[in-house]
Short mmCIF file of C-alpha atoms and ligand atoms in Angstrom, two decimals:
data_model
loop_
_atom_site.label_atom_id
_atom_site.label_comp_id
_atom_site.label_asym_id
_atom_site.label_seq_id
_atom_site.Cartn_x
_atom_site.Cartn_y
_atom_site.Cartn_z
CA UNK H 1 -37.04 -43.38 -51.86
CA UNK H 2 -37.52 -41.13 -48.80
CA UNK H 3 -41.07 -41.34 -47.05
CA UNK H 4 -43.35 -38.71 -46.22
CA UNK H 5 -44.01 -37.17 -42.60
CA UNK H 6 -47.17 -38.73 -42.51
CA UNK H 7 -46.36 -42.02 -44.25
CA UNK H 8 -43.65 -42.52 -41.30
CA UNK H 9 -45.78 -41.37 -38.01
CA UNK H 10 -48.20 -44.40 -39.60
CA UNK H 11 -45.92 -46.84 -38.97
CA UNK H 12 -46.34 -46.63 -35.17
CA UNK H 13 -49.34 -48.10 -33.47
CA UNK H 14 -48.94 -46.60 -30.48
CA UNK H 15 -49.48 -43.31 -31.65
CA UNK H 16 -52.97 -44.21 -32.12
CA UNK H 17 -53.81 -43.83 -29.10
CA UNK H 18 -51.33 -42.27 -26.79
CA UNK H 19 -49.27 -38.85 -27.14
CA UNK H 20 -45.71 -40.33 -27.27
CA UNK H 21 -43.45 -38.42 -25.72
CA UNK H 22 -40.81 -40.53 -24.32
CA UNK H 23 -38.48 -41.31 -26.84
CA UNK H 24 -35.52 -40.33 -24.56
CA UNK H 25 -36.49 -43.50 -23.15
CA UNK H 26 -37.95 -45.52 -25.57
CA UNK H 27 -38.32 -45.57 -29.38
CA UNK H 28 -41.97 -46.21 -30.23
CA UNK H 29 -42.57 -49.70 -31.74
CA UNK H 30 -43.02 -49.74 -36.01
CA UNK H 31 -44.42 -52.40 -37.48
CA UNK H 32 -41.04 -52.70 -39.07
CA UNK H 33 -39.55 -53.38 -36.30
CA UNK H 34 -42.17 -55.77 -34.90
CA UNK H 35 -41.98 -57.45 -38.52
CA UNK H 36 -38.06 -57.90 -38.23
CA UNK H 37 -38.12 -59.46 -34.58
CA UNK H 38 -40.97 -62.02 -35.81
CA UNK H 39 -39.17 -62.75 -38.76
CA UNK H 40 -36.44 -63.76 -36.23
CA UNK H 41 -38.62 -66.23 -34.86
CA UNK H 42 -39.93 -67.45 -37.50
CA UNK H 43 -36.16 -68.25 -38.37
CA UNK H 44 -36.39 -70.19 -35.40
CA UNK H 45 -38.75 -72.13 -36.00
CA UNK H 46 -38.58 -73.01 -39.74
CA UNK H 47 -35.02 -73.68 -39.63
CA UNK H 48 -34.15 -75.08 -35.67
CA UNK H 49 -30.74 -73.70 -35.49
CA UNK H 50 -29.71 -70.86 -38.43
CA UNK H 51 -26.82 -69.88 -37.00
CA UNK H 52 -25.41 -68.97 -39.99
CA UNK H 53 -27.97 -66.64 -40.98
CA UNK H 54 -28.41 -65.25 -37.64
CA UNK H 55 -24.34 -64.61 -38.02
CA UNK H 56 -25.02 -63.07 -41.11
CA UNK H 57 -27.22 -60.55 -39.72
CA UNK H 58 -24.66 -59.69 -36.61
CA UNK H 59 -22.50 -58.50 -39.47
CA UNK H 60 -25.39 -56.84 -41.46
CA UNK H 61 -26.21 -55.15 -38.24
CA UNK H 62 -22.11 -54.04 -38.19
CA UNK H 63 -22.45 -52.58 -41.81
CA UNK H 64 -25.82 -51.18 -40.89
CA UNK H 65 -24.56 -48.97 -38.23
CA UNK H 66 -21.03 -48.60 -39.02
CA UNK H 67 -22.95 -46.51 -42.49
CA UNK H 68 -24.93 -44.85 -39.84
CA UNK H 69 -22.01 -43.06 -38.33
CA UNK H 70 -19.96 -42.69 -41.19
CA UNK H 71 -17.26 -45.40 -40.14
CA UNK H 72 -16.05 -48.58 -41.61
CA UNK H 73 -17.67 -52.00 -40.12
CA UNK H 74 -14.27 -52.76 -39.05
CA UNK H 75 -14.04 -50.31 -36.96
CA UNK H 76 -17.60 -50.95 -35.17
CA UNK H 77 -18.15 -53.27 -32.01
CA UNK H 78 -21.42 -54.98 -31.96
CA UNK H 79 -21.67 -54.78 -27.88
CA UNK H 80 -25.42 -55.54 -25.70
CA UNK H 81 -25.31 -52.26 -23.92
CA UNK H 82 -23.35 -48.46 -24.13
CA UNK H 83 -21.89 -49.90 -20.49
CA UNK H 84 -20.36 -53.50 -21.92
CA UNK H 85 -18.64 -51.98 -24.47
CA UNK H 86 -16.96 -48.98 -22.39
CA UNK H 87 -16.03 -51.61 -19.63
CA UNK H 88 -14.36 -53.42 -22.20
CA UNK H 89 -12.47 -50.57 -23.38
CA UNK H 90 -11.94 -49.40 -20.04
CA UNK H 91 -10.18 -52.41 -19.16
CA UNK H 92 -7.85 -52.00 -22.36
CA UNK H 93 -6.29 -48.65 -20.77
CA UNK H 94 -3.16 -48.43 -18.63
CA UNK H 95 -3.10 -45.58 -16.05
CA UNK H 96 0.39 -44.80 -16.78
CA UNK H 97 1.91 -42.56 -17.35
CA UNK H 98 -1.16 -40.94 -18.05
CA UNK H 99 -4.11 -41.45 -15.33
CA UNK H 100 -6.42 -38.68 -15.30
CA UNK H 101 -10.44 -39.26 -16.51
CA UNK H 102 -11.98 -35.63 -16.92
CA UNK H 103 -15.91 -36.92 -17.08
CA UNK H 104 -18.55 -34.44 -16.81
CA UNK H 105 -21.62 -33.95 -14.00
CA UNK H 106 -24.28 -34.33 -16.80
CA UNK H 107 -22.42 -37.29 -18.26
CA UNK H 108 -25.35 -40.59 -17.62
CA UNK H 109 -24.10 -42.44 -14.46
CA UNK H 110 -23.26 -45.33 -15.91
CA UNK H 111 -20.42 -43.93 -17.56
CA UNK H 112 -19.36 -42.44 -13.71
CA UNK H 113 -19.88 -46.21 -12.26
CA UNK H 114 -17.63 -47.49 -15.01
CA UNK H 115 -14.72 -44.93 -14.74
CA UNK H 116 -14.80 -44.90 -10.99
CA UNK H 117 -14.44 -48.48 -10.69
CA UNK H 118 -11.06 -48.04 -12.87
CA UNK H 119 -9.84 -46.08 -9.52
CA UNK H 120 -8.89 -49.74 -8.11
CA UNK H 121 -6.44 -49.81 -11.44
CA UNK H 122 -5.09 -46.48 -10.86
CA UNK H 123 -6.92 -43.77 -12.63
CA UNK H 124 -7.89 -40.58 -11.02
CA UNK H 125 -11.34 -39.02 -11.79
CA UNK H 126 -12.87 -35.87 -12.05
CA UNK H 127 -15.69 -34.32 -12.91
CA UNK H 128 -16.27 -30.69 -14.54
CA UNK H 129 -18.57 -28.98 -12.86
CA UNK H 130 -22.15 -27.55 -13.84
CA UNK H 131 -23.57 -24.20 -13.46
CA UNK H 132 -27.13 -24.29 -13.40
CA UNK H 133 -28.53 -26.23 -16.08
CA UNK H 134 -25.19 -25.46 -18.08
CA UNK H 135 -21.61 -27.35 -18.58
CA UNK H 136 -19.56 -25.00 -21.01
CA UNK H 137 -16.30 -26.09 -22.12
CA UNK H 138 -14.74 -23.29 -20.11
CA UNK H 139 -15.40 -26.11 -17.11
CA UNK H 140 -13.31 -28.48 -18.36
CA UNK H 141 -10.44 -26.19 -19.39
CA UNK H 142 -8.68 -26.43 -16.13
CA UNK H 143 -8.77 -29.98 -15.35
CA UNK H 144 -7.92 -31.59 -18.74
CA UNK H 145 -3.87 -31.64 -18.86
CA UNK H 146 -0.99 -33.78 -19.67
CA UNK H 147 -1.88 -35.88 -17.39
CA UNK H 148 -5.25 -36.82 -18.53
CA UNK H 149 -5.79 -39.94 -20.56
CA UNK H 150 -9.61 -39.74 -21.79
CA UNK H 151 -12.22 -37.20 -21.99
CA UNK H 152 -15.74 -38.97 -22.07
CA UNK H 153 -18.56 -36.65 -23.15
CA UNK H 154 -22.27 -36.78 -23.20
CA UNK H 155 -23.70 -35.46 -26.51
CA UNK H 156 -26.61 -34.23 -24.57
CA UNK H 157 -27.76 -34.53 -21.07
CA UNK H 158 -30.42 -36.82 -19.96
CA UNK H 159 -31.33 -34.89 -17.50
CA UNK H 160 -31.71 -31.16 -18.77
CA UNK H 161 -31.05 -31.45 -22.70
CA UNK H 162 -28.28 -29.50 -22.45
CA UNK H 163 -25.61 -30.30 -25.38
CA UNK H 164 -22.55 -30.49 -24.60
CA UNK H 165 -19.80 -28.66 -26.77
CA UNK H 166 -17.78 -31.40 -28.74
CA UNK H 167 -16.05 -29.57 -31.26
CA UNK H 168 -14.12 -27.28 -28.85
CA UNK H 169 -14.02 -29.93 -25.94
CA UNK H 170 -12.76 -32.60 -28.78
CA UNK H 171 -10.05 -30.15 -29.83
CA UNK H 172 -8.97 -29.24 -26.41
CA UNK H 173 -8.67 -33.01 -25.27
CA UNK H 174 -6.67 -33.31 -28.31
CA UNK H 175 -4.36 -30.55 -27.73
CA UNK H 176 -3.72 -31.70 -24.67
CA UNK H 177 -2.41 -35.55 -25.39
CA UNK H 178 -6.18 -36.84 -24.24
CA UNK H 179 -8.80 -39.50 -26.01
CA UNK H 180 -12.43 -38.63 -26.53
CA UNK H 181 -14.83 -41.03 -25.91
CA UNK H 182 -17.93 -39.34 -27.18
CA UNK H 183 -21.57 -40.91 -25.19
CA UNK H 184 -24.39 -40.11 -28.45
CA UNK H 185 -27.19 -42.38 -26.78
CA UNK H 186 -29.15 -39.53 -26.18
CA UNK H 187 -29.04 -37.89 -29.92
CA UNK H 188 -28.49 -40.68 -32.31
CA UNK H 189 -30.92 -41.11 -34.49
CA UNK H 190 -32.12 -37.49 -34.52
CA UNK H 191 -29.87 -36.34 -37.18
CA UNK H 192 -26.93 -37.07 -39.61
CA UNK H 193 -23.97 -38.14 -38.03
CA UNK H 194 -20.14 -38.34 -39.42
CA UNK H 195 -17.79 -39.94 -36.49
CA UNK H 196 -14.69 -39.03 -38.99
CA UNK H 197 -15.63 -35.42 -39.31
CA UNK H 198 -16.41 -35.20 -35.15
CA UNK H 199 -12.61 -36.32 -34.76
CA UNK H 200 -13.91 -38.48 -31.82
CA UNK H 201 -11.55 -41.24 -31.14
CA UNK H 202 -14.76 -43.31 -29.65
CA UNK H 203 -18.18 -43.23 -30.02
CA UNK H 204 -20.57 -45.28 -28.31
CA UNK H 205 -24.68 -45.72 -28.25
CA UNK H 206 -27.72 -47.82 -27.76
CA UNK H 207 -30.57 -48.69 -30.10
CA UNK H 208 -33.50 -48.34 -27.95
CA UNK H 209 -34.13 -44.92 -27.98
CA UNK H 210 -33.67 -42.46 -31.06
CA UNK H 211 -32.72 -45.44 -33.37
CA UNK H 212 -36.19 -46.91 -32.96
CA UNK H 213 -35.03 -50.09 -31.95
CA UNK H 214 -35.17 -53.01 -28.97
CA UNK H 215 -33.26 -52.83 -26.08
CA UNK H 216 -30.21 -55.45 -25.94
CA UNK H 217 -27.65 -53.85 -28.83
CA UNK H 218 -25.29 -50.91 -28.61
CA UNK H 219 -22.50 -50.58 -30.87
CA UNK H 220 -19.37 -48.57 -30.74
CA UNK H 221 -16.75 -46.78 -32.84
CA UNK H 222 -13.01 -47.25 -31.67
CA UNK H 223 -10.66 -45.12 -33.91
CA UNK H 224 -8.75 -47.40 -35.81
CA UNK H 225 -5.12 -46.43 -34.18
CA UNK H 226 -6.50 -46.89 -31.15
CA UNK H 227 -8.30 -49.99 -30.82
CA UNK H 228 -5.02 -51.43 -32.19
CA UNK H 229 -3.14 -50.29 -29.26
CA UNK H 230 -5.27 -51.53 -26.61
CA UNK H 231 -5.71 -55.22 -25.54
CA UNK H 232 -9.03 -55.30 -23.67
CA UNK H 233 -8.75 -57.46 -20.39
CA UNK H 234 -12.38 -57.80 -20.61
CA UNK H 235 -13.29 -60.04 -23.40
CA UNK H 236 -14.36 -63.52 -25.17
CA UNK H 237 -15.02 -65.66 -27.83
CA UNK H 238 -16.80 -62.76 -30.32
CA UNK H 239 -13.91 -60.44 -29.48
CA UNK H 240 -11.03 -62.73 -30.64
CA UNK H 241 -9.75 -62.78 -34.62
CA UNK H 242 -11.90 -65.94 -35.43
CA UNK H 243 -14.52 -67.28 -32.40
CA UNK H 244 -15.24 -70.42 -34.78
CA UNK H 245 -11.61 -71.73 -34.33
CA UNK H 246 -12.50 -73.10 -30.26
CA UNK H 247 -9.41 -72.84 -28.74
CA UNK H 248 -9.61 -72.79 -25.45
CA UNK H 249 -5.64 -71.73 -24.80
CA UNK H 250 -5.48 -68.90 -27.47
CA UNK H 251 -6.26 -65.45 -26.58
CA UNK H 252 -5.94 -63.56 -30.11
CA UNK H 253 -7.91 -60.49 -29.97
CA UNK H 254 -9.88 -59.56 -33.37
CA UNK H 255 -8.37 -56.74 -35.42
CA UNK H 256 -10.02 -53.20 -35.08
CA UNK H 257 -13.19 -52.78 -32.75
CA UNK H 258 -14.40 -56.08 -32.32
CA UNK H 259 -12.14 -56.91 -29.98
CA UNK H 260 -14.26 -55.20 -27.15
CA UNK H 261 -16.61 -57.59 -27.84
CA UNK H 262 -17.64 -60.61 -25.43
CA UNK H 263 -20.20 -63.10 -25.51
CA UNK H 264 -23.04 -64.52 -28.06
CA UNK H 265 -24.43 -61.36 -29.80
CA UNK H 266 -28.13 -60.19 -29.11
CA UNK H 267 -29.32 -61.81 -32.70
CA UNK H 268 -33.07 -61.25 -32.17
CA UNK H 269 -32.30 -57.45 -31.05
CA UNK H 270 -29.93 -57.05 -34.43
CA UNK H 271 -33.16 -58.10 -36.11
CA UNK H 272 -35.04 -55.52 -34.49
CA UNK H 273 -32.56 -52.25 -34.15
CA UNK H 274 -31.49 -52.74 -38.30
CA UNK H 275 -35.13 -52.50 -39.21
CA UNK H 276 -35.20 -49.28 -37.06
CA UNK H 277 -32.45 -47.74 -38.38
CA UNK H 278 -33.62 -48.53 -41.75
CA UNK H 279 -36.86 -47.03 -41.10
CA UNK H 280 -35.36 -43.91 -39.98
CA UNK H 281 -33.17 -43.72 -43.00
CA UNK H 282 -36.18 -44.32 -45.21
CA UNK H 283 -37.33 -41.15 -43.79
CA UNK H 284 -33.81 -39.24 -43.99
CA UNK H 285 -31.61 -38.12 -41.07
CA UNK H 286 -31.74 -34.54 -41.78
CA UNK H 287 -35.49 -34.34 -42.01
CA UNK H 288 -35.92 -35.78 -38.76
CA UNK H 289 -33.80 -33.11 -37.48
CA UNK H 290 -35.87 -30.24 -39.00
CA UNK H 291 -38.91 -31.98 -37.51
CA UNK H 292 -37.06 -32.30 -34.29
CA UNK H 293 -36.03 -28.69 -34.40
CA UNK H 294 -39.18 -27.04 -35.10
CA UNK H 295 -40.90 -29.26 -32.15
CA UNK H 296 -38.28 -28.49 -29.54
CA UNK H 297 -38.47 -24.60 -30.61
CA UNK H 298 -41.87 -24.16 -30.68
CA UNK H 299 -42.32 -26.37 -26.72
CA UNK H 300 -39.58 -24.04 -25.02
CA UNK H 301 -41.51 -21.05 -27.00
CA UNK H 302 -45.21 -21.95 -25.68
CA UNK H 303 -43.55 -23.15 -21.93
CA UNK H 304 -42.11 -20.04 -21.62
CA UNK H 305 -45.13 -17.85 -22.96
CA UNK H 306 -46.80 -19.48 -20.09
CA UNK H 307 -44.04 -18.83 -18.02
CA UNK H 308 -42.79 -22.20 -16.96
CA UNK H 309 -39.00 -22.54 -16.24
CA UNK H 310 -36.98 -24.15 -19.10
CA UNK H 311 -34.11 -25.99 -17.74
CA UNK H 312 -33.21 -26.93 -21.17
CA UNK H 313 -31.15 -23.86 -23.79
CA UNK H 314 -33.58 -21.80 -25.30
CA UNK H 315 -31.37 -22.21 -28.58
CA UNK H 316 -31.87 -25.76 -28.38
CA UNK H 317 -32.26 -27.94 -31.62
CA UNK H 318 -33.67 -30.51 -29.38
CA UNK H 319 -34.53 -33.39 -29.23
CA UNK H 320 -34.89 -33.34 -25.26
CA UNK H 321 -36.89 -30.33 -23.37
CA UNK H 322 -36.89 -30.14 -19.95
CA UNK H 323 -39.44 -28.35 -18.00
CA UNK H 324 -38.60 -27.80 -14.07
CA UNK H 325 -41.57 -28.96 -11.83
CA UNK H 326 -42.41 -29.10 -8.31
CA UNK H 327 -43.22 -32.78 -8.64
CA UNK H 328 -41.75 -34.37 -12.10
CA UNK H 329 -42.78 -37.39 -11.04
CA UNK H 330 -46.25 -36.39 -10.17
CA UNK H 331 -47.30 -33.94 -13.44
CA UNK H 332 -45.98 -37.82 -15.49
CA UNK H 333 -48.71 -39.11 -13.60
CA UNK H 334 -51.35 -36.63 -14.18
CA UNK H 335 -50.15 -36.55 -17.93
CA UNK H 336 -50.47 -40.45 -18.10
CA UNK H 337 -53.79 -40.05 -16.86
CA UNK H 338 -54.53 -38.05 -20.14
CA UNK H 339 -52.61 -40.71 -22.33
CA UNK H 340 -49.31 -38.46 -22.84
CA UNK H 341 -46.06 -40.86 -22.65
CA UNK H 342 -43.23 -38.48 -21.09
CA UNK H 343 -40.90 -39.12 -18.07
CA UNK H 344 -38.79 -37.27 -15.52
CA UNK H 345 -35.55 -37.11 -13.40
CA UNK H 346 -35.36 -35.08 -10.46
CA UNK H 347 -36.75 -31.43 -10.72
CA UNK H 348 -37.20 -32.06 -14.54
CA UNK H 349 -40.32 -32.89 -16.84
CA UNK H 350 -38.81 -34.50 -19.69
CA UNK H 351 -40.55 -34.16 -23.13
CA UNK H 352 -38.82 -35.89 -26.13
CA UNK H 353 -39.57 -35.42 -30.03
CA UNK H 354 -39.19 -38.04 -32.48
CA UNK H 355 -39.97 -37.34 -36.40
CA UNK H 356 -43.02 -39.27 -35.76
CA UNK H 357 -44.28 -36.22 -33.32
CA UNK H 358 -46.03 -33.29 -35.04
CA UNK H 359 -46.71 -29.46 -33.73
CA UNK H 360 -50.39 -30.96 -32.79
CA UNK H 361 -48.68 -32.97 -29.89
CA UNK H 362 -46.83 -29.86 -28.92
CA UNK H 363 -50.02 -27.92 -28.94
CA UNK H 364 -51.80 -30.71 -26.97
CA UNK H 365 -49.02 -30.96 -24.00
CA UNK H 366 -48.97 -27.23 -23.67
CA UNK H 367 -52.79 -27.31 -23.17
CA UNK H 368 -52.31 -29.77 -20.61
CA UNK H 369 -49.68 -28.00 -18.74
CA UNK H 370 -51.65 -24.79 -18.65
CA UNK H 371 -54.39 -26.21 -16.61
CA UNK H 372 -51.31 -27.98 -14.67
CA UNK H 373 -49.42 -25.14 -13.89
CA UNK H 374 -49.29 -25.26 -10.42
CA UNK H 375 -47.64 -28.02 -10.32
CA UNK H 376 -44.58 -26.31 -12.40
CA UNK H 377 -41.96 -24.05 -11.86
CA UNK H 378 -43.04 -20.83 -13.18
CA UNK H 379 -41.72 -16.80 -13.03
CA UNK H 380 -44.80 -16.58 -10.36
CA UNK H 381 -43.44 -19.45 -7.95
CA UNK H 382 -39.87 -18.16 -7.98
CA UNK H 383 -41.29 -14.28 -7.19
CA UNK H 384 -43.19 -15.71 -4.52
CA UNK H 385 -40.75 -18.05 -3.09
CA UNK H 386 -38.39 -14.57 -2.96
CA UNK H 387 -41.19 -12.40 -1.40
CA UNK H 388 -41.17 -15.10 1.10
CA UNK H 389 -37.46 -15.55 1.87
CA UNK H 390 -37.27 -11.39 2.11
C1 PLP F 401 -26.61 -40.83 -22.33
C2 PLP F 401 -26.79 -42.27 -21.95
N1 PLP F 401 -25.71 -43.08 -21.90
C3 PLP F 401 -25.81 -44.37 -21.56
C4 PLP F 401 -27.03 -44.91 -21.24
C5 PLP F 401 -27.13 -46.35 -20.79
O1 PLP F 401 -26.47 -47.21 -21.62
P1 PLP F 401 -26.52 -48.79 -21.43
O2 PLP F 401 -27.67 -49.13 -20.54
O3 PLP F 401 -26.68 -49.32 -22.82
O4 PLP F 401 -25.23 -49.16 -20.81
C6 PLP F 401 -28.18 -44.13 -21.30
C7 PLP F 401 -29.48 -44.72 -20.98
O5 PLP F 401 -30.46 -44.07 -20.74
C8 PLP F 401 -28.04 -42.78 -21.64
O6 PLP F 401 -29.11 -41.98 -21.69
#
């Protein structure tokens, strides 16, 4: 049965009290949530040592968001961050003959770190460059060739909510020999999504954010042909075909995706991060979208009725807006002052909508950053800033 609008925003205390808008950083806590990662304990306590239960919910926590993509548990790694499970992947690849990594400049620097490091193996990497607050796919079309070897994308920029353009990029990488490894932490959860129908041959993200869950868990997607073909040099017991058989002299990787995982899985997180997804299920994908939609269209509307510069597409579908500032940092302070959650990165005030976010909130901030103007970018600071260069 899917839950109303205002049945789900009740489920988070925190809304109570503060304006949340900082779910680009942080999912806001449910009492689902907190339910599911007490229940964990309580496991703990009752029962000592329930490994076999808390096993049984790694693999629920597989199904869970293996269904959540559209993929097959089999094809899912259970990993305890986006980076662990890329590294592990990273160190399945062979630089030859192929060695080129086409990344992009709004890509999360992690995923930079990870794929620069693989220089020391052999790979080569570049980076398309931005214009602006933009990254078509016109800036990757002269750096992805025969040579390259992966293409890894960010859905949508942390920094600006720009969204970056997977079908053509995907199809282009393609045509061209090249993997795409597809980075959704910074949309998933904010609408339906089918990995099989993207064509991405991996998808990776986090639970602590959109998916309304802890931090500790990622998972990721590894097309079926292709985690086959890789042995990860990264690895361990919850990566190989049976981690119960303790054999310390076999190395005997797991069939499909779990073989890029490692270690003891995050069990109290899986706890947490299922009852999140759930929640957001019992809600529907789709109509968090249209919430998240109408929220991001009607902030860049009222920002730029009052002027402000939107570093964010006006088209966007959201769930990020960015808002350039003089000071990010210091208009999160004077917002936290007023009880509004948000965040920033550089020049950019970042405002985030969850389904649990209504147009009041919207209403609210754009009250607040009408008596802050000043400390924003607006059409009157960059006439003045010309007059003053002339
Ligand atoms: C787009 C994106 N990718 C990756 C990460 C980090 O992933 P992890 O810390 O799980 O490695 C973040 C975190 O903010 C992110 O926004």
């Amino acid at each position: 049965m899917t839950i109303s609008s205002a049945d789900f925003r009740s489920k988070f205390p925190v809304l109570r009290d503060k304006l949340y808008l900082n779910s680009c950083s942080q999912g806001a806590l449910s009492g689902e949530v907190e339910a599911a990662m007490l229940e964990y304990l309580r496991s703990w306590h009752r029962d000592g040592s329930p490994w076999d239960v808390w096993v049984q919910h790694y693999e629920a926590g597989r199904r869970c968001f293996a269904e959540f993509i559209g993929a097959q548990p089999e094809d899912v790694a259970l990993v305890a961050s986006a980076s662990a499970g890329v590294n592990s992947l990273a160190s399945a690849l062979s630089f030859r003959p192929r060695h080129k990594i086409v990344l992009g400049e709004f890509d999360f620097p992690t995923m930079g770190h990870i794929w620069l490091a693989q220089r020391a193996r052999g790979a080569e990497v570049l980076f398309a460059k931005a214009h602006n607050d933009s990254l078509p796919a016109e800036a990757y079309e002269h750096l992805i060739d025969e040579h390259t070897l992966i293409v890894p994308l960010s859905h949508m920029c942390f920094m600006n909510g720009f969204r970056s353009p997977v079908a053509a990029l995907t199809k282009m990488a393609h045509d061209r020999g090249a993997l795409v490894l597809l980075d959704d932490y910074q949309d998933c959860g904010t609408r339906p999504i089918d990995v099989k129908a993207m064509d991405v041959d991996i998808f990776v993200s986090g639970t602590l954010k959109y998916l309304l869950g802890p931090p500790g868990l990622a998972f990721m997607y590894v097309r079926k042909s292709v985690a086959e073909s890789l042995t990860p040099t990264v690895t361990g017991w919850f990566g190989q075909r049976n981690p119960f058989a303790f054999d310390v002299k076999l190395f005997d990787p797991a069939p499909g995706a779990r073989r890029f995982e490692s270690g003891t899985p995050p069990i109290p997180t899986i706890y947490g991060a299922v009852a999140g997804a759930k929640l957001l299920q019992s809600f529907g994908l789709q109509n968090v979208a249209n919430q998240v939609h109408s929220l991001a269209q009607a902030l860049i509307q009222g920002a730029s009725d009052l002027g402000i510069q939107v570093k964010t597409p006006t088209d966007s579908k959201g769930p990020l807006v960015v808002l350039r500032a003089k000071d990010a940092e210091g208009v999160v302070r004077l917002l936290a002052a007023k009880n509004v959650v948000c965040s920033s990165r550089h020049d950019g005030l970042r405002i985030s909508f969850h389904a649990y976010n209504t147009l009041d909130d919207v209403n609210l901030v754009l009250s607040l950053l009408q008596q802050n103007l000043s400390q924003l970018v607006t059409a009157a600071t960059l006439s003045s800033a010309s007059r003053s260069s002339q």
